[in-house]
mmCIF file of C-alpha atoms and ligand atoms in Angstrom:
data_model
loop_
_atom_site.group_PDB
_atom_site.id
_atom_site.type_symbol
_atom_site.label_atom_id
_atom_site.label_comp_id
_atom_site.label_asym_id
_atom_site.label_seq_id
_atom_site.Cartn_x
_atom_site.Cartn_y
_atom_site.Cartn_z
ATOM 1 C CA MET A 1 -26.784 -203.023 106.567
ATOM 2 C CA HIS A 2 -27.358 -203.059 102.823
ATOM 3 C CA PRO A 3 -24.821 -200.957 101.029
ATOM 4 C CA ILE A 4 -26.675 -198.904 98.437
ATOM 5 C CA LYS A 5 -24.810 -195.674 98.153
ATOM 6 C CA THR A 6 -21.854 -194.739 96.071
ATOM 7 C CA GLY A 7 -19.025 -193.483 98.251
ATOM 8 C CA TYR A 8 -16.763 -190.763 96.903
ATOM 9 C CA PHE A 9 -13.378 -190.275 98.503
ATOM 10 C CA LEU A 10 -12.005 -186.931 97.408
ATOM 11 C CA ASP A 11 -8.486 -185.677 97.883
ATOM 12 C CA PHE A 12 -8.139 -181.971 98.720
ATOM 13 C CA ASP A 13 -4.796 -180.435 97.659
ATOM 14 C CA HIS A 14 -4.405 -180.046 93.883
ATOM 15 C CA THR A 15 -7.657 -181.963 93.363
ATOM 16 C CA LEU A 16 -10.313 -179.643 94.824
ATOM 17 C CA PHE A 17 -8.058 -176.795 95.830
ATOM 18 C CA ASN A 18 -5.364 -174.907 93.960
ATOM 19 C CA THR A 19 -2.765 -175.336 96.677
ATOM 20 C CA ASP A 20 0.012 -174.013 94.455
ATOM 21 C CA GLU A 21 -1.712 -170.720 93.837
ATOM 22 C CA PHE A 22 -2.655 -170.369 97.499
ATOM 23 C CA PHE A 23 0.518 -171.545 99.123
ATOM 24 C CA HIS A 24 3.429 -171.400 96.698
ATOM 25 C CA ARG A 25 2.354 -168.079 95.270
ATOM 26 C CA ASP A 26 0.256 -166.055 97.720
ATOM 27 C CA VAL A 27 1.347 -167.300 101.168
ATOM 28 C CA ARG A 28 4.941 -167.446 99.986
ATOM 29 C CA ASP A 29 4.772 -163.868 98.696
ATOM 30 C CA SER A 30 3.512 -162.527 101.981
ATOM 31 C CA PHE A 31 6.191 -164.418 103.896
ATOM 32 C CA LEU A 32 9.036 -163.343 101.642
ATOM 33 C CA ARG A 33 8.269 -159.833 102.857
ATOM 34 C CA PHE A 34 9.781 -160.970 106.162
ATOM 35 C CA GLY A 35 13.071 -161.262 104.337
ATOM 36 C CA ILE A 36 13.057 -165.057 104.017
ATOM 37 C CA ASP A 37 15.148 -166.268 101.124
ATOM 38 C CA ALA A 38 12.939 -167.796 98.392
ATOM 39 C CA LYS A 39 15.188 -170.828 97.961
ATOM 40 C CA CYS A 40 15.219 -171.478 101.702
ATOM 41 C CA TRP A 41 11.417 -171.213 101.749
ATOM 42 C CA GLU A 42 11.087 -173.835 99.032
ATOM 43 C CA GLU A 43 13.764 -176.243 100.300
ATOM 44 C CA SER A 44 12.554 -176.161 103.878
ATOM 45 C CA TYR A 45 9.030 -176.762 102.637
ATOM 46 C CA LEU A 46 10.172 -179.903 100.807
ATOM 47 C CA ALA A 47 11.991 -181.061 103.938
ATOM 48 C CA VAL A 48 8.948 -180.849 106.216
ATOM 49 C CA TRP A 49 6.314 -181.982 103.715
ATOM 50 C CA PRO A 50 6.826 -185.784 104.044
ATOM 51 C CA THR A 51 5.851 -185.677 107.721
ATOM 52 C CA GLY A 52 2.668 -183.669 107.039
ATOM 53 C CA TYR A 53 2.879 -179.950 106.517
ATOM 54 C CA ALA A 54 2.246 -177.471 109.300
ATOM 55 C CA LEU A 55 3.193 -173.798 109.308
ATOM 56 C CA GLU A 56 5.002 -174.171 112.641
ATOM 57 C CA LYS A 57 7.188 -176.994 111.337
ATOM 58 C CA HIS A 58 8.011 -174.996 108.230
ATOM 59 C CA VAL A 59 9.016 -171.886 110.151
ATOM 60 C CA GLU A 60 11.118 -173.970 112.554
ATOM 61 C CA GLU A 61 12.894 -175.550 109.599
ATOM 62 C CA ILE A 62 13.566 -172.153 107.998
ATOM 63 C CA CYS A 63 14.989 -170.932 111.319
ATOM 64 C CA ARG A 64 17.159 -174.009 111.623
ATOM 65 C CA ARG A 65 18.590 -173.541 108.124
ATOM 66 C CA SER A 66 19.062 -169.796 108.245
ATOM 67 C CA GLY A 67 20.073 -169.576 111.874
ATOM 68 C CA GLU A 68 17.527 -166.811 112.289
ATOM 69 C CA LYS A 69 14.661 -166.420 114.667
ATOM 70 C CA LEU A 70 11.489 -165.571 112.775
ATOM 71 C CA PRO A 71 8.344 -163.966 114.179
ATOM 72 C CA LEU A 72 6.135 -167.064 114.120
ATOM 73 C CA ASN A 73 3.201 -165.370 115.835
ATOM 74 C CA GLU A 74 3.250 -162.520 113.354
ATOM 75 C CA MET A 75 3.403 -164.982 110.473
ATOM 76 C CA LYS A 76 0.453 -166.909 111.860
ATOM 77 C CA GLN A 77 -1.438 -163.655 112.191
ATOM 78 C CA ILE A 78 -0.842 -162.959 108.493
ATOM 79 C CA VAL A 79 -2.316 -166.320 107.565
ATOM 80 C CA ARG A 80 -5.306 -165.694 109.798
ATOM 81 C CA ASP A 81 -5.925 -162.153 108.527
ATOM 82 C CA SER A 82 -5.115 -162.389 104.828
ATOM 83 C CA PHE A 83 -6.199 -165.956 104.253
ATOM 84 C CA SER A 84 -9.369 -166.443 106.248
ATOM 85 C CA ASP A 85 -11.592 -166.982 103.189
ATOM 86 C CA LEU A 86 -9.960 -169.477 100.838
ATOM 87 C CA SER A 87 -12.966 -170.181 98.636
ATOM 88 C CA ARG A 88 -11.285 -168.352 95.735
ATOM 89 C CA TYR A 89 -8.715 -171.159 95.514
ATOM 90 C CA LEU A 90 -11.293 -173.880 94.900
ATOM 91 C CA PHE A 91 -11.373 -175.062 91.301
ATOM 92 C CA PRO A 92 -14.581 -173.741 89.703
ATOM 93 C CA ASP A 93 -16.221 -177.170 89.254
ATOM 94 C CA VAL A 94 -15.922 -178.131 92.951
ATOM 95 C CA VAL A 95 -19.017 -176.590 94.545
ATOM 96 C CA PRO A 96 -21.313 -177.559 91.611
ATOM 97 C CA PHE A 97 -19.991 -181.143 91.906
ATOM 98 C CA LEU A 98 -20.527 -181.306 95.671
ATOM 99 C CA GLU A 99 -24.038 -179.878 95.284
ATOM 100 C CA ALA A 100 -24.903 -182.408 92.595
ATOM 101 C CA ALA A 101 -23.445 -185.265 94.646
ATOM 102 C CA LYS A 102 -25.571 -184.346 97.665
ATOM 103 C CA GLU A 103 -28.596 -184.070 95.396
ATOM 104 C CA ALA A 104 -27.859 -187.591 94.128
ATOM 105 C CA GLU A 105 -27.564 -188.763 97.757
ATOM 106 C CA ALA A 106 -24.012 -189.881 97.326
ATOM 107 C CA TRP A 107 -21.790 -190.273 100.352
ATOM 108 C CA LEU A 108 -18.882 -187.840 100.368
ATOM 109 C CA GLY A 109 -15.616 -188.372 102.169
ATOM 110 C CA LEU A 110 -12.676 -186.002 102.207
ATOM 111 C CA LEU A 111 -9.422 -187.931 102.195
ATOM 112 C CA SER A 112 -6.478 -185.674 102.725
ATOM 113 C CA PHE A 113 -2.835 -186.194 103.612
ATOM 114 C CA GLY A 114 -1.159 -183.733 105.948
ATOM 115 C CA ASP A 115 -1.141 -182.239 109.389
ATOM 116 C CA GLU A 116 -4.731 -182.300 110.630
ATOM 117 C CA GLY A 117 -4.783 -178.711 111.925
ATOM 118 C CA TRP A 118 -3.367 -177.255 108.716
ATOM 119 C CA GLN A 119 -5.570 -179.343 106.418
ATOM 120 C CA ARG A 120 -8.685 -178.634 108.454
ATOM 121 C CA TYR A 121 -7.958 -174.911 108.306
ATOM 122 C CA LYS A 122 -7.783 -175.012 104.493
ATOM 123 C CA VAL A 123 -10.928 -177.129 104.056
ATOM 124 C CA THR A 124 -12.985 -175.116 106.555
ATOM 125 C CA SER A 125 -11.798 -171.742 105.244
ATOM 126 C CA SER A 126 -12.790 -172.851 101.749
ATOM 127 C CA GLY A 127 -16.320 -173.352 103.056
ATOM 128 C CA ILE A 128 -16.791 -176.917 101.783
ATOM 129 C CA ASP A 129 -16.444 -178.880 105.037
ATOM 130 C CA THR A 130 -20.229 -179.023 105.479
ATOM 131 C CA TYR A 131 -20.671 -181.092 102.305
ATOM 132 C CA PHE A 132 -18.715 -184.040 103.653
ATOM 133 C CA ASP A 133 -20.208 -186.937 105.556
ATOM 134 C CA GLN A 134 -16.774 -187.662 106.944
ATOM 135 C CA MET A 135 -13.307 -186.117 106.753
ATOM 136 C CA PHE A 136 -10.100 -188.123 107.088
ATOM 137 C CA PHE A 137 -6.684 -186.580 107.585
ATOM 138 C CA THR A 138 -3.862 -189.057 107.217
ATOM 139 C CA ALA A 139 -0.491 -188.352 108.750
ATOM 140 C CA GLY A 140 1.612 -190.719 106.667
ATOM 141 C CA GLU A 141 1.993 -191.182 102.947
ATOM 142 C CA GLY A 142 0.225 -194.337 101.812
ATOM 143 C CA ARG A 143 -2.309 -194.314 104.645
ATOM 144 C CA LYS A 144 -5.198 -193.344 102.405
ATOM 145 C CA ALA A 145 -5.493 -196.924 101.148
ATOM 146 C CA GLU A 146 -6.080 -198.124 104.717
ATOM 147 C CA VAL A 147 -8.962 -195.667 105.131
ATOM 148 C CA VAL A 148 -10.631 -196.723 101.877
ATOM 149 C CA LEU A 149 -10.209 -200.398 102.747
ATOM 150 C CA GLU A 150 -11.738 -199.876 106.191
ATOM 151 C CA HIS A 151 -14.878 -198.391 104.631
ATOM 152 C CA ALA A 152 -15.057 -200.455 101.450
ATOM 153 C CA ARG A 153 -17.959 -202.637 102.595
ATOM 154 C CA GLU A 154 -20.201 -199.709 103.421
ATOM 155 C CA PHE A 155 -20.755 -198.798 99.782
ATOM 156 C CA ARG A 156 -22.115 -200.364 96.660
ATOM 157 C CA ARG A 157 -19.488 -198.569 94.648
ATOM 158 C CA ILE A 158 -16.377 -196.617 95.560
ATOM 159 C CA VAL A 159 -14.907 -193.771 93.554
ATOM 160 C CA VAL A 160 -11.606 -192.221 94.556
ATOM 161 C CA VAL A 161 -10.343 -188.956 93.077
ATOM 162 C CA ASP A 162 -6.744 -187.885 93.670
ATOM 163 C CA ASN A 163 -3.909 -186.101 91.892
ATOM 164 C CA SER A 164 -1.331 -188.586 93.195
ATOM 165 C CA SER A 165 -0.966 -191.718 91.103
ATOM 166 C CA ASP A 166 1.076 -193.299 93.931
ATOM 167 C CA GLU A 167 -1.878 -192.973 96.310
ATOM 168 C CA LEU A 168 -4.264 -194.312 93.667
ATOM 169 C CA ASP A 169 -1.969 -197.283 93.002
ATOM 170 C CA ARG A 170 -1.926 -198.177 96.694
ATOM 171 C CA ILE A 171 -5.717 -197.833 96.859
ATOM 172 C CA LYS A 172 -6.021 -200.227 93.898
ATOM 173 C CA ASP A 173 -3.742 -202.676 95.724
ATOM 174 C CA ALA A 174 -6.032 -202.559 98.771
ATOM 175 C CA VAL A 175 -9.433 -202.247 97.051
ATOM 176 C CA PRO A 176 -9.183 -203.513 93.460
ATOM 177 C CA ASP A 177 -12.865 -202.764 92.724
ATOM 178 C CA ALA A 178 -12.574 -199.077 93.513
ATOM 179 C CA ARG A 179 -12.851 -196.769 90.554
ATOM 180 C CA THR A 180 -9.786 -194.547 90.637
ATOM 181 C CA ILE A 181 -9.719 -191.186 88.920
ATOM 182 C CA TYR A 182 -6.444 -189.421 88.450
ATOM 183 C CA MET A 183 -7.068 -185.675 88.531
ATOM 184 C CA ASN A 184 -4.654 -183.554 86.567
ATOM 185 C CA ARG A 185 -5.453 -179.874 86.967
ATOM 186 C CA VAL A 186 -2.327 -178.664 85.199
ATOM 187 C CA PRO A 187 -3.269 -176.884 81.963
ATOM 188 C CA ASP A 188 -1.603 -178.514 78.950
ATOM 189 C CA GLU A 189 0.284 -175.356 78.031
ATOM 190 C CA LEU A 190 1.845 -175.228 81.520
ATOM 191 C CA THR A 191 3.485 -178.631 81.285
ATOM 192 C CA LEU A 192 6.213 -176.895 79.270
ATOM 193 C CA PRO A 193 9.044 -174.779 80.750
ATOM 194 C CA ASP A 194 7.817 -171.268 81.396
ATOM 195 C CA SER A 195 8.148 -168.129 83.441
ATOM 196 C CA GLU A 196 8.645 -168.017 87.215
ATOM 197 C CA VAL A 197 5.086 -166.795 87.804
ATOM 198 C CA SER A 198 3.328 -169.635 86.028
ATOM 199 C CA ARG A 199 5.915 -172.091 87.356
ATOM 200 C CA LEU A 200 4.760 -171.348 90.909
ATOM 201 C CA LYS A 201 1.105 -171.466 89.973
ATOM 202 C CA PHE A 202 1.254 -175.222 89.357
ATOM 203 C CA LEU A 203 4.586 -175.946 91.024
ATOM 204 C CA GLU A 204 3.672 -179.085 92.903
ATOM 205 C CA ALA A 205 0.777 -180.277 90.795
ATOM 206 C CA ARG A 206 3.198 -180.659 87.903
ATOM 207 C CA ARG A 207 5.497 -182.917 89.893
ATOM 208 C CA TYR A 208 2.596 -185.346 90.328
ATOM 209 C CA ALA A 209 1.636 -185.066 86.690
ATOM 210 C CA GLY A 210 5.002 -186.460 85.610
ATOM 211 C CA LYS A 211 4.726 -189.730 87.566
ATOM 212 C CA VAL A 212 4.115 -193.125 86.027
ATOM 213 C CA SER A 213 1.465 -195.296 87.664
ATOM 214 C CA ARG A 214 1.367 -199.076 88.092
ATOM 215 C CA TYR A 215 -2.376 -199.300 87.375
ATOM 216 C CA TRP A 216 -4.627 -197.811 84.772
ATOM 217 C CA HIS A 217 -6.577 -194.930 86.315
ATOM 218 C CA ASP A 218 -9.205 -192.846 84.572
ATOM 219 C CA VAL A 219 -7.668 -189.482 83.832
ATOM 220 C CA SER A 220 -9.640 -186.304 84.227
ATOM 221 C CA LYS A 221 -9.046 -182.575 84.267
ATOM 222 C CA THR A 222 -12.408 -181.825 85.834
ATOM 223 C CA LEU A 223 -15.054 -183.210 88.180
ATOM 224 C CA HIS A 224 -17.715 -182.778 85.501
ATOM 225 C CA GLY A 225 -19.150 -186.084 84.390
ATOM 226 C CA ILE A 226 -17.721 -188.114 87.269
ATOM 227 C CA LEU A 227 -21.088 -188.486 89.009
ATOM 228 C CA SER A 228 -22.969 -189.849 86.027
ATOM 229 C CA VAL A 229 -20.470 -192.531 85.032
HETATM 230 MG MG1 LIG B 301 -3.549 -183.987 96.430
#
């Protein structure tokens, strides 16, 4: 096999998809109507996240902390009914980029960390799953580098786009030739302290934006221009 294509490995949360707006604002709001304490919602989320988020795990953790039994089935129903079309949470440059990449015959891989069922639901409900040649869902932090390394020989060039500099550092360790692009979707004006509403809108994305990386990664706020470079 002669590797000719450029392979793009694209992260999903905070890179293609405004997870903060979807999850920390809209899903949270609909769940707080069940009487869940906002602080408990946030803390229990942080507790389950490292093992790969899933709604079930989150609700179990909230129950454990509050000592209450919550209507999990009803909560799931809310997600299914109110959040079946998630395309509105995609950043506006995503579909044009994916279209252009297919046009250029690039290979597209989705490389996402988290519980497979939950991640797949978000990607599929956003309507972009059909663009990808392959989708990878890693269960542990740091596993993305293994996936890129496994496929490194299949491509002439590898480009990885992620909002986590830790993940990009580990990918550089494993595949030094890969071009790594650090995606920062947080608007400059929102890096400053602000109101509760805008705090939630980029809640998690901002935590990533404050990290220091070991390698030099290209920094971008958009997918525009990535294909041509
Ligand atoms: Mg991400």
